[in-house]
Amino acid sequence: MTAWILVWAPTYWLLLGPDNFLWLCDLANLLLWLGVLMESRRLVSMQLLAVALVGFLWTLDVAVAVLSGVHPIGGTEYMFDSAYPAAVRGLSLFHLWLPCVAAYGVWRLGYDRRAILWQVGLTWLVVPLSYWVTAPEHNINWVQGPFGQPQESVAPLFYLGALMLAWPLVIYVPVHVLVLAISRWRRHRAGD
């Protein structure tokens, strides 16, 4: 994974700029690498919450777009946009395997039940930071509008607050509940 980070991080920095690392999925790439290196159950568990569902939906959107030309979810249109460098599009394929690395890390190290609190805290730090310090046209973490499109339906700060509540409820809680259920099932089977 270190070799991956040594290629991915400088390439993204040069081609997309440093603010791109505020994307929660890009941040997950770095934090998962640190979690694996340090064998940190907390960091690995946090990043499983961050990437499991997002990676699945990203993969689904790209796969359907490859087969039909339609993006059923949205947000991956850049993968088919020649305005983005081929290197960026190729390196974005980390969305495919990052959930597997995180799941393997949790399987090996165990799941930290408090990871959801830490990941929500990180999200509540990074999302407003994305809003305040990045150019609106970059729409990092969709702070200007969902699926990369600016929104004008509600006041920007109301939208930001709703996004900060929705992210954990829609993305992290389902994965947390599933991981806890799998953990209980594994413990139950081990007790048989």
CSV table of C-alpha atoms in Angstrom, one decimal:
chain,number,residue,atom,x,y,z
A,1,MET,CA,0.0,0.0,0.0
A,2,THR,CA,3.0,2.3,0.6
A,3,ALA,CA,4.0,2.0,-3.1
A,4,TRP,CA,0.4,3.0,-4.0
A,5,ILE,CA,0.4,6.1,-1.8
A,6,LEU,CA,3.9,7.1,-3.2
A,7,VAL,CA,2.4,7.2,-6.7
A,8,TRP,CA,-1.1,8.3,-6.0
A,9,ALA,CA,-0.5,11.2,-3.6
A,10,PRO,CA,2.1,13.2,-5.6
A,11,THR,CA,0.2,12.6,-8.8
A,12,TYR,CA,-3.1,13.9,-7.3
A,13,TRP,CA,-1.2,16.8,-5.7
A,14,LEU,CA,0.4,17.9,-9.0
A,15,LEU,CA,-2.7,17.3,-11.2
A,16,LEU,CA,-5.5,18.3,-8.9
A,17,GLY,CA,-4.0,20.4,-6.1
A,18,PRO,CA,-3.7,20.0,-2.4
A,19,ASP,CA,-7.3,20.9,-1.6
A,20,ASN,CA,-8.4,17.7,-3.4
A,21,PHE,CA,-7.1,15.8,-0.3
A,22,LEU,CA,-10.1,17.2,1.6
A,23,TRP,CA,-12.3,14.8,-0.3
A,24,LEU,CA,-13.3,12.2,2.4
A,25,CYS,CA,-12.5,9.3,0.0
A,26,ASP,CA,-9.0,10.8,-0.7
A,27,LEU,CA,-8.5,11.4,3.0
A,28,ALA,CA,-9.6,7.8,3.6
A,29,ASN,CA,-6.9,6.6,1.3
A,30,LEU,CA,-4.2,8.3,3.4
A,31,LEU,CA,-5.8,7.4,6.8
A,32,LEU,CA,-6.2,3.8,5.8
A,33,TRP,CA,-2.6,3.6,4.8
A,34,LEU,CA,-1.6,5.0,8.2
A,35,GLY,CA,-4.0,2.6,9.9
A,36,VAL,CA,-2.5,-0.4,8.1
A,37,LEU,CA,1.1,0.8,8.9
A,38,MET,CA,0.3,1.4,12.5
A,39,GLU,CA,-2.1,-1.6,12.8
A,40,SER,CA,-4.6,0.9,14.3
A,41,ARG,CA,-8.0,-0.8,14.7
A,42,ARG,CA,-9.6,2.6,15.1
A,43,LEU,CA,-8.2,4.2,11.9
A,44,VAL,CA,-8.9,1.1,9.8
A,45,SER,CA,-12.5,0.8,11.3
A,46,MET,CA,-13.1,4.5,10.7
A,47,GLN,CA,-12.1,4.2,7.0
A,48,LEU,CA,-14.2,1.1,6.5
A,49,LEU,CA,-17.2,3.3,7.5
A,50,ALA,CA,-16.0,6.0,5.1
A,51,VAL,CA,-15.4,3.9,2.1
A,52,ALA,CA,-17.6,0.7,2.1
A,53,LEU,CA,-20.9,2.2,0.9
A,54,VAL,CA,-19.3,5.0,-1.0
A,55,GLY,CA,-17.0,2.6,-2.9
A,56,PHE,CA,-19.8,0.3,-3.7
A,57,LEU,CA,-22.0,3.1,-5.0
A,58,TRP,CA,-19.1,4.6,-6.9
A,59,THR,CA,-18.3,1.2,-8.5
A,60,LEU,CA,-22.0,0.7,-9.4
A,61,ASP,CA,-22.3,4.1,-11.0
A,62,VAL,CA,-19.1,3.6,-13.1
A,63,ALA,CA,-20.1,0.0,-14.1
A,64,VAL,CA,-23.6,1.0,-15.2
A,65,ALA,CA,-22.2,4.0,-17.1
A,66,VAL,CA,-19.7,1.7,-18.9
A,67,LEU,CA,-22.5,-0.6,-19.9
A,68,SER,CA,-25.2,1.8,-20.7
A,69,GLY,CA,-23.8,5.3,-20.8
A,70,VAL,CA,-26.1,6.3,-17.9
A,71,HIS,CA,-25.0,7.4,-14.4
A,72,PRO,CA,-27.8,6.1,-12.2
A,73,ILE,CA,-26.3,7.8,-9.1
A,74,GLY,CA,-24.0,10.5,-10.4
A,75,GLY,CA,-20.7,11.8,-9.2
A,76,THR,CA,-18.5,9.7,-11.4
A,77,GLU,CA,-19.0,11.6,-14.7
A,78,TYR,CA,-15.4,12.8,-14.4
A,79,MET,CA,-14.3,9.2,-15.1
A,80,PHE,CA,-15.6,9.6,-18.7
A,81,ASP,CA,-14.5,13.3,-19.2
A,82,SER,CA,-11.4,13.7,-21.3
A,83,ALA,CA,-10.9,17.1,-19.6
A,84,TYR,CA,-9.6,15.1,-16.6
A,85,PRO,CA,-6.1,13.7,-17.1
A,86,ALA,CA,-6.1,10.0,-17.8
A,87,ALA,CA,-3.7,9.5,-14.9
A,88,VAL,CA,-6.3,11.0,-12.5
A,89,ARG,CA,-9.1,8.8,-13.9
A,90,GLY,CA,-6.9,5.7,-13.7
A,91,LEU,CA,-5.8,6.5,-10.2
A,92,SER,CA,-9.4,7.1,-9.2
A,93,LEU,CA,-10.0,3.4,-9.5
A,94,PHE,CA,-8.8,3.1,-5.9
A,95,HIS,CA,-12.6,3.4,-5.1
A,96,LEU,CA,-12.8,-0.2,-6.3
A,97,TRP,CA,-10.3,-1.8,-4.0
A,98,LEU,CA,-10.1,0.6,-1.0
A,99,PRO,CA,-13.3,-0.9,0.6
A,100,CYS,CA,-11.7,-4.4,0.3
A,101,VAL,CA,-8.5,-3.2,2.0
A,102,ALA,CA,-10.5,-1.6,4.8
A,103,ALA,CA,-12.7,-4.8,5.2
A,104,TYR,CA,-9.6,-7.0,5.3
A,105,GLY,CA,-8.0,-4.7,7.9
A,106,VAL,CA,-11.1,-4.8,10.1
A,107,TRP,CA,-11.3,-8.6,9.7
A,108,ARG,CA,-7.6,-8.9,10.7
A,109,LEU,CA,-7.5,-6.3,13.5
A,110,GLY,CA,-11.1,-6.3,14.7
A,111,TYR,CA,-13.7,-3.5,14.6
A,112,ASP,CA,-13.5,-0.6,16.9
A,113,ARG,CA,-17.2,0.2,17.9
A,114,ARG,CA,-16.2,3.8,18.7
A,115,ALA,CA,-15.0,4.3,15.1
A,116,ILE,CA,-18.3,5.8,14.2
A,117,LEU,CA,-17.9,8.6,16.7
A,118,TRP,CA,-14.4,9.3,15.5
A,119,GLN,CA,-15.4,9.2,11.8
A,120,VAL,CA,-18.4,11.5,12.4
A,121,GLY,CA,-16.1,13.9,14.2
A,122,LEU,CA,-13.7,13.8,11.3
A,123,THR,CA,-16.5,14.4,8.9
A,124,TRP,CA,-17.8,17.3,10.9
A,125,LEU,CA,-14.4,18.8,10.8
A,126,VAL,CA,-13.6,18.2,7.1
A,127,VAL,CA,-16.9,19.0,5.5
A,128,PRO,CA,-17.1,22.6,6.8
A,129,LEU,CA,-13.4,23.0,6.1
A,130,SER,CA,-14.2,22.0,2.5
A,131,TYR,CA,-16.9,24.6,2.4
A,132,TRP,CA,-14.8,27.4,3.8
A,133,VAL,CA,-11.3,26.9,2.2
A,134,THR,CA,-11.9,25.4,-1.2
A,135,ALA,CA,-13.1,27.1,-4.4
A,136,PRO,CA,-16.9,26.6,-4.8
A,137,GLU,CA,-16.5,25.3,-8.3
A,138,HIS,CA,-14.5,22.3,-6.9
A,139,ASN,CA,-17.5,21.3,-4.8
A,140,ILE,CA,-15.4,19.1,-2.6
A,141,ASN,CA,-17.5,16.6,-0.6
A,142,TRP,CA,-20.5,18.1,-2.4
A,143,VAL,CA,-20.6,21.0,0.0
A,144,GLN,CA,-22.1,23.3,-2.7
A,145,GLY,CA,-24.6,20.7,-3.9
A,146,PRO,CA,-25.2,17.0,-4.3
A,147,PHE,CA,-23.5,14.8,-6.9
A,148,GLY,CA,-21.2,17.6,-7.9
A,149,GLN,CA,-23.9,20.0,-9.0
A,150,PRO,CA,-24.4,23.3,-7.3
A,151,GLN,CA,-27.8,23.7,-5.5
A,152,GLU,CA,-29.8,26.8,-5.0
A,153,SER,CA,-33.0,25.3,-3.4
A,154,VAL,CA,-32.0,26.2,0.2
A,155,ALA,CA,-29.6,28.6,1.9
A,156,PRO,CA,-26.0,27.4,1.6
A,157,LEU,CA,-25.4,27.0,5.3
A,158,PHE,CA,-28.7,25.2,5.8
A,159,TYR,CA,-27.6,22.8,3.0
A,160,LEU,CA,-24.2,22.4,4.7
A,161,GLY,CA,-25.8,21.5,8.0
A,162,ALA,CA,-28.1,19.0,6.4
A,163,LEU,CA,-25.2,17.5,4.6
A,164,MET,CA,-23.3,17.1,7.8
A,165,LEU,CA,-26.2,15.2,9.3
A,166,ALA,CA,-27.0,13.2,6.2
A,167,TRP,CA,-23.4,12.0,5.7
A,168,PRO,CA,-23.2,9.9,8.9
A,169,LEU,CA,-26.8,8.8,8.8
A,170,VAL,CA,-26.8,7.7,5.2
A,171,ILE,CA,-23.2,6.5,4.8
A,172,TYR,CA,-21.7,5.5,8.2
A,173,VAL,CA,-24.6,4.2,10.2
A,174,PRO,CA,-25.7,1.5,7.8
A,175,VAL,CA,-22.1,0.2,7.5
A,176,HIS,CA,-21.6,0.4,11.3
A,177,VAL,CA,-24.8,-1.6,11.9
A,178,LEU,CA,-23.8,-4.2,9.2
A,179,VAL,CA,-20.3,-4.6,10.7
A,180,LEU,CA,-21.8,-5.1,14.2
A,181,ALA,CA,-24.2,-7.7,12.9
A,182,ILE,CA,-21.5,-9.6,11.1
A,183,SER,CA,-19.3,-9.4,14.3
A,184,ARG,CA,-22.2,-10.9,16.4
A,185,TRP,CA,-22.8,-13.6,13.8
A,186,ARG,CA,-19.1,-14.5,13.8
A,187,ARG,CA,-19.0,-14.7,17.6
A,188,HIS,CA,-22.1,-16.8,17.6
A,189,ARG,CA,-20.7,-19.2,15.0
A,190,ALA,CA,-17.4,-19.4,16.9
A,191,GLY,CA,-19.4,-20.3,20.1
A,192,ASP,CA,-21.1,-23.3,18.3
